[in-house]
Every structure is written in C-alpha cells, then in structure tokens.
mmCIF file of N, CA and C in Angstrom:
data_model
loop_
_atom_site.group_PDB
_atom_site.id
_atom_site.type_symbol
_atom_site.label_atom_id
_atom_site.label_comp_id
_atom_site.label_asym_id
_atom_site.label_seq_id
_atom_site.Cartn_x
_atom_site.Cartn_y
_atom_site.Cartn_z
ATOM 1 N N GLN A 1 99.068 111.508 176.801
ATOM 2 C CA GLN A 1 99.577 110.229 177.647
ATOM 3 C C GLN A 1 98.962 109.731 179.075
ATOM 4 N N VAL A 2 99.124 108.370 179.349
ATOM 5 C CA VAL A 2 98.562 107.789 180.155
ATOM 6 C C VAL A 2 99.468 107.228 181.322
ATOM 7 N N GLN A 3 98.774 107.361 182.552
ATOM 8 C CA GLN A 3 99.677 106.945 183.773
ATOM 9 C C GLN A 3 98.906 105.721 184.400
ATOM 10 N N LEU A 4 99.264 104.886 184.753
ATOM 11 C CA LEU A 4 99.442 103.579 184.757
ATOM 12 C C LEU A 4 99.322 102.885 186.211
ATOM 13 N N VAL A 5 98.630 102.562 187.065
ATOM 14 C CA VAL A 5 99.077 101.927 188.347
ATOM 15 C C VAL A 5 98.373 100.069 188.440
ATOM 16 N N GLU A 6 99.894 100.153 188.809
ATOM 17 C CA GLU A 6 98.971 98.017 189.010
ATOM 18 C C GLU A 6 98.500 97.633 190.265
ATOM 19 N N SER A 7 97.651 96.897 190.455
ATOM 20 C CA SER A 7 97.589 95.926 191.832
ATOM 21 C C SER A 7 96.897 95.035 191.815
ATOM 22 N N GLY A 8 96.918 94.310 192.747
ATOM 23 C CA GLY A 8 96.343 93.143 193.137
ATOM 24 C C GLY A 8 97.386 91.510 193.050
ATOM 25 N N GLY A 9 97.995 91.849 193.060
ATOM 26 C CA GLY A 9 99.531 91.254 193.104
ATOM 27 C C GLY A 9 99.723 90.409 194.621
ATOM 28 N N GLY A 10 100.362 89.064 194.877
ATOM 29 C CA GLY A 10 100.559 88.909 196.010
ATOM 30 C C GLY A 10 101.092 87.272 195.804
ATOM 31 N N LEU A 11 101.013 86.517 196.878
ATOM 32 C CA LEU A 11 101.570 85.142 196.805
ATOM 33 C C LEU A 11 100.467 84.395 197.279
ATOM 34 N N VAL A 12 100.499 83.224 196.394
ATOM 35 C CA VAL A 12 99.640 82.364 195.981
ATOM 36 C C VAL A 12 99.952 81.106 195.922
ATOM 37 N N GLN A 13 99.424 80.173 196.367
ATOM 38 C CA GLN A 13 99.814 78.716 195.955
ATOM 39 C C GLN A 13 99.456 78.022 194.676
ATOM 40 N N PRO A 14 99.993 77.499 194.558
ATOM 41 C CA PRO A 14 100.175 76.891 192.659
ATOM 42 C C PRO A 14 98.554 76.081 192.450
ATOM 43 N N GLY A 15 97.532 76.735 191.684
ATOM 44 C CA GLY A 15 96.424 76.710 191.369
ATOM 45 C C GLY A 15 95.673 77.132 191.330
ATOM 46 N N GLY A 16 96.386 78.161 193.121
ATOM 47 C CA GLY A 16 95.126 79.376 193.100
ATOM 48 C C GLY A 16 95.200 80.508 191.385
ATOM 49 N N SER A 17 94.498 81.660 191.699
ATOM 50 C CA SER A 17 93.960 82.586 191.669
ATOM 51 C C SER A 17 94.327 84.134 191.905
ATOM 52 N N LEU A 18 94.647 84.941 190.974
ATOM 53 C CA LEU A 18 94.681 86.483 191.428
ATOM 54 C C LEU A 18 93.980 87.109 189.934
ATOM 55 N N ARG A 19 93.514 88.147 190.521
ATOM 56 C CA ARG A 19 92.997 89.307 190.094
ATOM 57 C C ARG A 19 93.648 90.689 190.120
ATOM 58 N N LEU A 20 94.389 91.223 188.851
ATOM 59 C CA LEU A 20 95.178 91.811 188.768
ATOM 60 C C LEU A 20 94.477 93.102 188.016
ATOM 61 N N SER A 21 94.601 94.339 188.577
ATOM 62 C CA SER A 21 93.917 95.947 188.342
ATOM 63 C C SER A 21 95.349 96.815 187.575
ATOM 64 N N CYS A 22 94.419 97.226 186.657
ATOM 65 C CA CYS A 22 95.739 97.921 185.612
ATOM 66 C C CYS A 22 94.323 99.910 185.875
ATOM 67 N N ALA A 23 95.110 100.516 186.893
ATOM 68 C CA ALA A 23 93.923 101.971 186.707
ATOM 69 C C ALA A 23 94.729 102.994 185.956
ATOM 70 N N ALA A 24 94.100 103.294 184.740
ATOM 71 C CA ALA A 24 94.591 104.385 184.054
ATOM 72 C C ALA A 24 93.943 106.022 184.365
ATOM 73 N N SER A 25 95.004 106.710 183.951
ATOM 74 C CA SER A 25 94.344 108.178 184.449
ATOM 75 C C SER A 25 95.001 109.300 183.432
ATOM 76 N N GLY A 26 94.648 110.260 182.979
ATOM 77 C CA GLY A 26 95.647 111.048 181.653
ATOM 78 C C GLY A 26 94.603 111.047 180.333
ATOM 79 N N SER A 27 95.008 110.330 179.533
ATOM 80 C CA SER A 27 94.546 110.384 178.345
ATOM 81 C C SER A 27 93.333 109.439 178.539
ATOM 82 N N ILE A 28 92.603 109.273 176.739
ATOM 83 C CA ILE A 28 91.724 108.932 176.704
ATOM 84 C C ILE A 28 91.543 106.821 176.619
ATOM 85 N N PHE A 29 91.477 107.016 177.963
ATOM 86 C CA PHE A 29 92.090 105.189 178.174
ATOM 87 C C PHE A 29 91.349 104.349 176.859
ATOM 88 N N GLY A 30 89.727 105.332 176.592
ATOM 89 C CA GLY A 30 89.186 104.006 175.928
ATOM 90 C C GLY A 30 89.721 103.739 174.445
ATOM 91 N N THR A 31 90.482 104.626 173.933
ATOM 92 C CA THR A 31 91.298 104.902 172.871
ATOM 93 C C THR A 31 92.668 103.876 172.285
ATOM 94 N N ASN A 32 93.134 103.691 173.697
ATOM 95 C CA ASN A 32 94.142 103.168 173.481
ATOM 96 C C ASN A 32 94.100 101.598 173.813
ATOM 97 N N ALA A 33 95.056 100.730 172.902
ATOM 98 C CA ALA A 33 94.866 99.105 173.477
ATOM 99 C C ALA A 33 95.786 98.760 174.928
ATOM 100 N N MET A 34 95.627 97.814 175.084
ATOM 101 C CA MET A 34 96.296 97.737 176.994
ATOM 102 C C MET A 34 97.125 96.075 176.845
ATOM 103 N N GLY A 35 98.258 96.067 177.180
ATOM 104 C CA GLY A 35 98.853 95.318 177.627
ATOM 105 C C GLY A 35 99.510 94.431 178.846
ATOM 106 N N TRP A 36 99.500 93.659 179.141
ATOM 107 C CA TRP A 36 99.697 92.937 180.378
ATOM 108 C C TRP A 36 101.454 92.431 179.912
ATOM 109 N N TYR A 37 102.266 93.231 180.729
ATOM 110 C CA TYR A 37 103.333 92.310 180.716
ATOM 111 C C TYR A 37 104.445 91.328 182.151
ATOM 112 N N ARG A 38 105.094 90.754 182.224
ATOM 113 C CA ARG A 38 105.935 90.340 182.984
ATOM 114 C C ARG A 38 107.158 90.001 182.974
ATOM 115 N N GLN A 39 107.962 90.010 184.259
ATOM 116 C CA GLN A 39 109.563 90.131 184.268
ATOM 117 C C GLN A 39 110.108 89.316 185.427
ATOM 118 N N ALA A 40 110.661 88.580 185.053
ATOM 119 C CA ALA A 40 110.802 87.134 185.902
ATOM 120 C C ALA A 40 112.177 87.560 186.713
ATOM 121 N N PRO A 41 112.939 87.517 187.993
ATOM 122 C CA PRO A 41 114.203 87.979 188.086
ATOM 123 C C PRO A 41 114.920 86.988 187.178
ATOM 124 N N GLY A 42 116.082 87.959 186.279
ATOM 125 C CA GLY A 42 117.009 87.749 185.370
ATOM 126 C C GLY A 42 116.743 86.863 184.024
ATOM 127 N N LYS A 43 115.227 87.873 183.870
ATOM 128 C CA LYS A 43 114.474 87.536 182.737
ATOM 129 C C LYS A 43 114.444 88.776 181.886
ATOM 130 N N GLN A 44 114.196 88.787 180.833
ATOM 131 C CA GLN A 44 112.998 89.761 180.028
ATOM 132 C C GLN A 44 111.976 89.918 180.422
ATOM 133 N N ARG A 45 111.683 91.086 180.184
ATOM 134 C CA ARG A 45 109.737 91.448 179.988
ATOM 135 C C ARG A 45 109.399 91.036 178.836
ATOM 136 N N GLU A 46 108.118 90.023 179.301
ATOM 137 C CA GLU A 46 107.693 89.624 178.215
ATOM 138 C C GLU A 46 106.011 89.727 178.040
ATOM 139 N N LEU A 47 105.702 89.812 176.838
ATOM 140 C CA LEU A 47 103.938 90.167 176.607
ATOM 141 C C LEU A 47 102.771 88.721 177.184
ATOM 142 N N VAL A 48 102.488 89.076 177.451
ATOM 143 C CA VAL A 48 101.825 88.189 178.406
ATOM 144 C C VAL A 48 100.109 87.886 177.720
ATOM 145 N N ALA A 49 99.497 89.406 177.746
ATOM 146 C CA ALA A 49 98.159 89.866 177.463
ATOM 147 C C ALA A 49 97.976 90.639 176.418
ATOM 148 N N THR A 50 96.897 90.834 175.630
ATOM 149 C CA THR A 50 96.734 92.317 175.029
ATOM 150 C C THR A 50 95.297 92.553 174.938
ATOM 151 N N ILE A 51 94.771 93.758 174.996
ATOM 152 C CA ILE A 51 93.408 93.704 174.395
ATOM 153 C C ILE A 51 92.764 95.264 173.889
ATOM 154 N N THR A 52 92.342 95.432 172.774
ATOM 155 C CA THR A 52 92.014 96.041 172.264
ATOM 156 C C THR A 52 90.975 96.966 172.859
ATOM 157 N N PRO A 53 90.713 98.182 172.381
ATOM 158 C CA PRO A 53 90.001 99.113 172.908
ATOM 159 C C PRO A 53 88.452 98.574 172.514
ATOM 160 N N GLY A 54 87.779 97.727 171.458
ATOM 161 C CA GLY A 54 87.148 97.023 171.248
ATOM 162 C C GLY A 54 86.943 95.205 172.166
ATOM 163 N N GLY A 55 87.950 95.151 172.781
ATOM 164 C CA GLY A 55 87.723 94.263 173.193
ATOM 165 C C GLY A 55 88.604 92.700 173.152
ATOM 166 N N PHE A 56 89.260 92.902 171.737
ATOM 167 C CA PHE A 56 89.985 92.176 170.951
ATOM 168 C C PHE A 56 91.023 91.513 171.972
ATOM 169 N N THR A 57 91.604 90.391 172.240
ATOM 170 C CA THR A 57 92.090 89.863 173.361
ATOM 171 C C THR A 57 93.031 88.732 172.403
ATOM 172 N N THR A 58 94.530 88.810 173.110
ATOM 173 C CA THR A 58 95.411 87.996 172.181
ATOM 174 C C THR A 58 96.034 87.510 174.002
ATOM 175 N N TYR A 59 96.561 86.354 173.663
ATOM 176 C CA TYR A 59 97.003 85.967 174.861
ATOM 177 C C TYR A 59 98.796 85.043 174.329
ATOM 178 N N ARG A 60 99.436 84.708 175.213
ATOM 179 C CA ARG A 60 100.919 84.409 175.145
ATOM 180 C C ARG A 60 100.404 82.499 175.343
ATOM 181 N N ASP A 61 101.243 81.904 174.770
ATOM 182 C CA ASP A 61 100.493 80.148 174.427
ATOM 183 C C ASP A 61 100.619 79.869 175.959
ATOM 184 N N SER A 62 101.688 80.463 176.785
ATOM 185 C CA SER A 62 102.054 79.819 178.198
ATOM 186 C C SER A 62 100.587 80.200 179.094
ATOM 187 N N VAL A 63 100.125 80.953 178.861
ATOM 188 C CA VAL A 63 98.468 81.211 179.744
ATOM 189 C C VAL A 63 97.247 81.343 179.550
ATOM 190 N N LYS A 64 97.342 80.572 177.781
ATOM 191 C CA LYS A 64 96.139 80.949 177.045
ATOM 192 C C LYS A 64 94.907 79.446 177.964
ATOM 193 N N GLY A 65 93.837 79.444 178.217
ATOM 194 C CA GLY A 65 93.090 79.091 179.392
ATOM 195 C C GLY A 65 92.878 79.151 179.942
ATOM 196 N N ARG A 66 94.033 80.193 181.187
ATOM 197 C CA ARG A 66 94.524 80.296 182.294
ATOM 198 C C ARG A 66 94.034 81.457 182.713
ATOM 199 N N PHE A 67 94.571 82.613 181.731
ATOM 200 C CA PHE A 67 94.559 84.196 182.280
ATOM 201 C C PHE A 67 93.520 84.585 181.636
ATOM 202 N N THR A 68 92.687 85.573 181.204
ATOM 203 C CA THR A 68 91.875 86.287 180.987
ATOM 204 C C THR A 68 91.930 87.681 180.943
ATOM 205 N N THR A 69 92.074 88.642 180.488
ATOM 206 C CA THR A 69 91.976 90.352 179.992
ATOM 207 C C THR A 69 91.039 90.593 179.634
ATOM 208 N N SER A 70 90.534 91.997 180.647
ATOM 209 C CA SER A 70 89.055 92.399 180.227
ATOM 210 C C SER A 70 89.320 93.905 180.314
ATOM 211 N N ARG A 71 88.449 94.732 180.802
ATOM 212 C CA ARG A 71 88.609 96.144 180.726
ATOM 213 C C ARG A 71 86.983 96.635 180.717
ATOM 214 N N SER A 72 87.527 97.718 181.532
ATOM 215 C CA SER A 72 86.343 98.550 182.165
ATOM 216 C C SER A 72 86.654 100.003 181.200
ATOM 217 N N ASN A 73 86.482 100.735 180.257
ATOM 218 C CA ASN A 73 86.235 101.897 179.556
ATOM 219 C C ASN A 73 85.859 103.025 180.719
ATOM 220 N N ALA A 74 84.698 102.537 181.059
ATOM 221 C CA ALA A 74 83.877 103.926 182.243
ATOM 222 C C ALA A 74 84.672 103.737 182.995
ATOM 223 N N ARG A 75 85.489 102.841 183.331
ATOM 224 C CA ARG A 75 85.758 102.848 185.356
ATOM 225 C C ARG A 75 87.591 103.243 184.648
ATOM 226 N N SER A 76 88.328 103.128 183.119
ATOM 227 C CA SER A 76 89.119 103.573 182.943
ATOM 228 C C SER A 76 89.895 102.197 183.678
ATOM 229 N N THR A 77 89.734 101.022 183.206
ATOM 230 C CA THR A 77 90.573 100.238 184.521
ATOM 231 C C THR A 77 90.604 98.487 183.640
ATOM 232 N N ALA A 78 91.994 98.032 183.409
ATOM 233 C CA ALA A 78 91.427 96.919 183.032
ATOM 234 C C ALA A 78 92.095 95.856 183.518
ATOM 235 N N TYR A 79 92.086 94.618 183.211
ATOM 236 C CA TYR A 79 91.991 93.788 184.297
ATOM 237 C C TYR A 79 92.919 92.338 183.842
ATOM 238 N N LEU A 80 93.458 91.596 184.788
ATOM 239 C CA LEU A 80 94.017 90.548 184.879
ATOM 240 C C LEU A 80 93.430 89.586 185.043
ATOM 241 N N GLN A 81 93.202 88.239 184.836
ATOM 242 C CA GLN A 81 92.169 86.891 185.796
ATOM 243 C C GLN A 81 93.556 86.382 185.654
ATOM 244 N N MET A 82 93.592 85.603 186.750
ATOM 245 C CA MET A 82 94.902 84.532 186.701
ATOM 246 C C MET A 82 94.168 83.046 187.313
ATOM 247 N N ASN A 83 93.463 82.013 186.730
ATOM 248 C CA ASN A 83 93.296 81.027 187.272
ATOM 249 C C ASN A 83 94.841 80.164 186.994
ATOM 250 N N SER A 84 94.730 78.798 187.835
ATOM 251 C CA SER A 84 95.678 77.928 187.995
ATOM 252 C C SER A 84 96.743 77.840 187.465
ATOM 253 N N LEU A 85 97.026 79.247 188.571
ATOM 254 C CA LEU A 85 98.698 79.880 188.514
ATOM 255 C C LEU A 85 99.363 78.616 188.992
ATOM 256 N N LYS A 86 100.864 78.906 188.268
ATOM 257 C CA LYS A 86 102.162 77.968 188.528
ATOM 258 C C LYS A 86 103.439 78.639 188.780
ATOM 259 N N PRO A 87 104.353 78.205 189.198
ATOM 260 C CA PRO A 87 105.553 78.830 190.173
ATOM 261 C C PRO A 87 106.078 79.406 188.974
ATOM 262 N N GLU A 88 105.851 78.637 187.595
ATOM 263 C CA GLU A 88 106.793 79.739 186.467
ATOM 264 C C GLU A 88 106.053 80.931 186.029
ATOM 265 N N ASP A 89 105.212 81.243 186.659
ATOM 266 C CA ASP A 89 104.033 82.505 186.345
ATOM 267 C C ASP A 89 104.480 83.833 187.984
ATOM 268 N N THR A 90 105.782 82.957 188.341
ATOM 269 C CA THR A 90 106.028 84.309 189.435
ATOM 270 C C THR A 90 106.914 85.461 188.400
ATOM 271 N N ALA A 91 106.360 86.495 188.823
ATOM 272 C CA ALA A 91 106.872 88.004 188.188
ATOM 273 C C ALA A 91 106.284 88.689 188.790
ATOM 274 N N VAL A 92 107.508 90.095 188.063
ATOM 275 C CA VAL A 92 106.885 90.839 188.515
ATOM 276 C C VAL A 92 105.670 91.669 187.457
ATOM 277 N N TYR A 93 104.232 91.715 187.347
ATOM 278 C CA TYR A 93 103.642 91.845 186.715
ATOM 279 C C TYR A 93 103.139 93.565 185.958
ATOM 280 N N TYR A 94 103.366 94.205 184.651
ATOM 281 C CA TYR A 94 103.112 95.688 184.508
ATOM 282 C C TYR A 94 102.415 95.329 183.458
ATOM 283 N N CYS A 95 101.676 96.552 183.149
ATOM 284 C CA CYS A 95 100.225 97.168 182.382
ATOM 285 C C CYS A 95 100.868 98.021 181.505
ATOM 286 N N ASN A 96 100.894 98.683 180.563
ATOM 287 C CA ASN A 96 100.939 99.979 179.606
ATOM 288 C C ASN A 96 99.923 100.112 178.407
ATOM 289 N N ALA A 97 99.938 101.426 177.784
ATOM 290 C CA ALA A 97 98.918 101.755 176.817
ATOM 291 C C ALA A 97 99.094 102.119 175.849
ATOM 292 N N GLY A 98 98.501 102.001 174.818
ATOM 293 C CA GLY A 98 99.326 103.138 173.383
ATOM 294 C C GLY A 98 98.679 102.302 172.031
ATOM 295 N N THR A 99 99.036 102.588 171.214
ATOM 296 C CA THR A 99 98.924 101.821 169.842
ATOM 297 C C THR A 99 99.347 100.579 170.151
ATOM 298 N N TRP A 100 98.175 99.666 168.933
ATOM 299 C CA TRP A 100 98.518 98.482 169.172
ATOM 300 C C TRP A 100 99.806 98.189 168.640
ATOM 301 N N SER A 101 100.495 98.617 168.364
ATOM 302 C CA SER A 101 102.098 98.695 167.649
ATOM 303 C C SER A 101 102.622 98.092 168.924
ATOM 304 N N ALA A 102 102.537 99.320 169.780
ATOM 305 C CA ALA A 102 103.717 99.744 170.262
ATOM 306 C C ALA A 102 103.633 98.723 171.867
ATOM 307 N N VAL A 103 101.651 98.192 172.188
ATOM 308 C CA VAL A 103 101.622 97.388 172.820
ATOM 309 C C VAL A 103 102.422 96.176 172.760
ATOM 310 N N LEU A 104 102.319 95.522 171.821
ATOM 311 C CA LEU A 104 102.616 94.024 170.961
ATOM 312 C C LEU A 104 104.545 94.346 171.114
ATOM 313 N N ALA A 105 104.523 95.649 170.575
ATOM 314 C CA ALA A 105 106.786 95.607 171.121
ATOM 315 C C ALA A 105 106.815 96.085 172.003
ATOM 316 N N GLY A 106 105.902 96.216 173.220
ATOM 317 C CA GLY A 106 106.235 96.939 174.305
ATOM 318 C C GLY A 106 107.588 97.684 174.402
ATOM 319 N N THR A 107 107.035 98.760 173.231
ATOM 320 C CA THR A 107 108.509 99.978 173.620
ATOM 321 C C THR A 107 107.767 101.324 174.116
ATOM 322 N N PHE A 108 107.736 101.166 175.525
ATOM 323 C CA PHE A 108 106.989 102.788 176.493
ATOM 324 C C PHE A 108 108.507 103.168 176.841
ATOM 325 N N ASP A 109 108.192 104.303 177.015
ATOM 326 C CA ASP A 109 109.648 105.096 177.706
ATOM 327 C C ASP A 109 109.224 104.896 178.867
ATOM 328 N N SER A 110 108.144 104.674 179.564
ATOM 329 C CA SER A 110 107.954 104.254 181.062
ATOM 330 C C SER A 110 107.280 103.433 181.448
ATOM 331 N N TRP A 111 107.630 103.163 182.589
ATOM 332 C CA TRP A 111 106.468 101.784 182.988
ATOM 333 C C TRP A 111 106.058 102.467 184.405
ATOM 334 N N GLY A 112 104.977 101.611 184.853
ATOM 335 C CA GLY A 112 104.859 101.921 186.351
ATOM 336 C C GLY A 112 105.385 101.082 187.393
ATOM 337 N N GLN A 113 105.202 100.595 188.650
ATOM 338 C CA GLN A 113 105.916 100.147 189.483
ATOM 339 C C GLN A 113 105.746 98.672 189.191
ATOM 340 N N GLY A 114 104.297 97.961 188.719
ATOM 341 C CA GLY A 114 104.164 96.917 189.120
ATOM 342 C C GLY A 114 103.619 96.300 190.211
ATOM 343 N N THR A 115 103.520 95.039 190.191
ATOM 344 C CA THR A 115 103.224 94.001 190.887
ATOM 345 C C THR A 115 103.147 92.995 191.266
ATOM 346 N N GLN A 116 103.792 92.493 192.458
ATOM 347 C CA GLN A 116 104.626 91.053 192.309
ATOM 348 C C GLN A 116 103.613 90.077 192.584
ATOM 349 N N VAL A 117 104.004 89.132 191.624
ATOM 350 C CA VAL A 117 102.899 88.087 191.700
ATOM 351 C C VAL A 117 104.092 86.758 192.332
ATOM 352 N N THR A 118 103.789 86.345 193.148
ATOM 353 C CA THR A 118 104.710 85.128 193.534
ATOM 354 C C THR A 118 103.821 83.706 193.674
ATOM 355 N N VAL A 119 104.129 82.541 192.974
ATOM 356 C CA VAL A 119 103.613 81.417 193.379
ATOM 357 C C VAL A 119 104.318 80.717 193.616
ATOM 358 N N SER A 120 104.167 80.160 195.098
ATOM 359 C CA SER A 120 104.674 79.127 195.884
ATOM 360 C C SER A 120 103.788 78.316 196.932
ATOM 361 N N SER A 121 104.688 76.618 196.794
ATOM 362 C CA SER A 121 103.656 75.810 198.300
ATOM 363 C C SER A 121 104.613 76.292 199.205
#
C-alpha cells in the first residue's frame, strides 16, 4: 500500500504558476501509475493527469498545454507543474497511485488530505 502526501498549493493570480508535489511512502513507488485529481466545491472529483512508471503521460483536455506531470522514482515523488492557471482550475488537488486501470477510474478506498489551489485576482 502506498501512502501519499500532497503539497505545494496556494493562492495565485490568473496566469500564474504552481508546482504540486506528491510524496509517496510504503509500497514500491516505481511500479505504480500515478494520477492527479481535483475536486472543486460542489463538483465531483475529476482526473487531471496521469503518469505511468515509465513516464507516459495523459491529460484532460482543459489542462493540455498548461499542466505537466513528472515523477522521480528515486525520490518516490510525483509532480504537477501548473502554468497559465485559470480561475476554473481552483480546486483541492489530490494524487493517488495504483494500477493503470485504477488510476483512470479513480477507484481508491483512501485519499490524502489534498492541497488547495485557488486562482483569483
């Protein structure tokens, strides 16, 4: 089982940038796919980006070209670089790890505390 702690959120103006981190401990980080998710107030949690153990990435359409996910298996840490942030990116951001299908479906029994990202002038 992998334990995850998200960090790096904050308040930023539209057009600004933030870099989120997801520190993992427990099971072998390097064998798990990673997913970044977000949940805005009153909305369902949605998948934002994924990265496989080998570094293949996918993104939801609304963040393509603005967000980049990466990982350091040596540091057991995943990252989400968010540029050109928009007010609609405001949400609590979470990460999770597991099989590729689990990451795509977001079907996890437990989640970390997440990190709040607020984009506002």
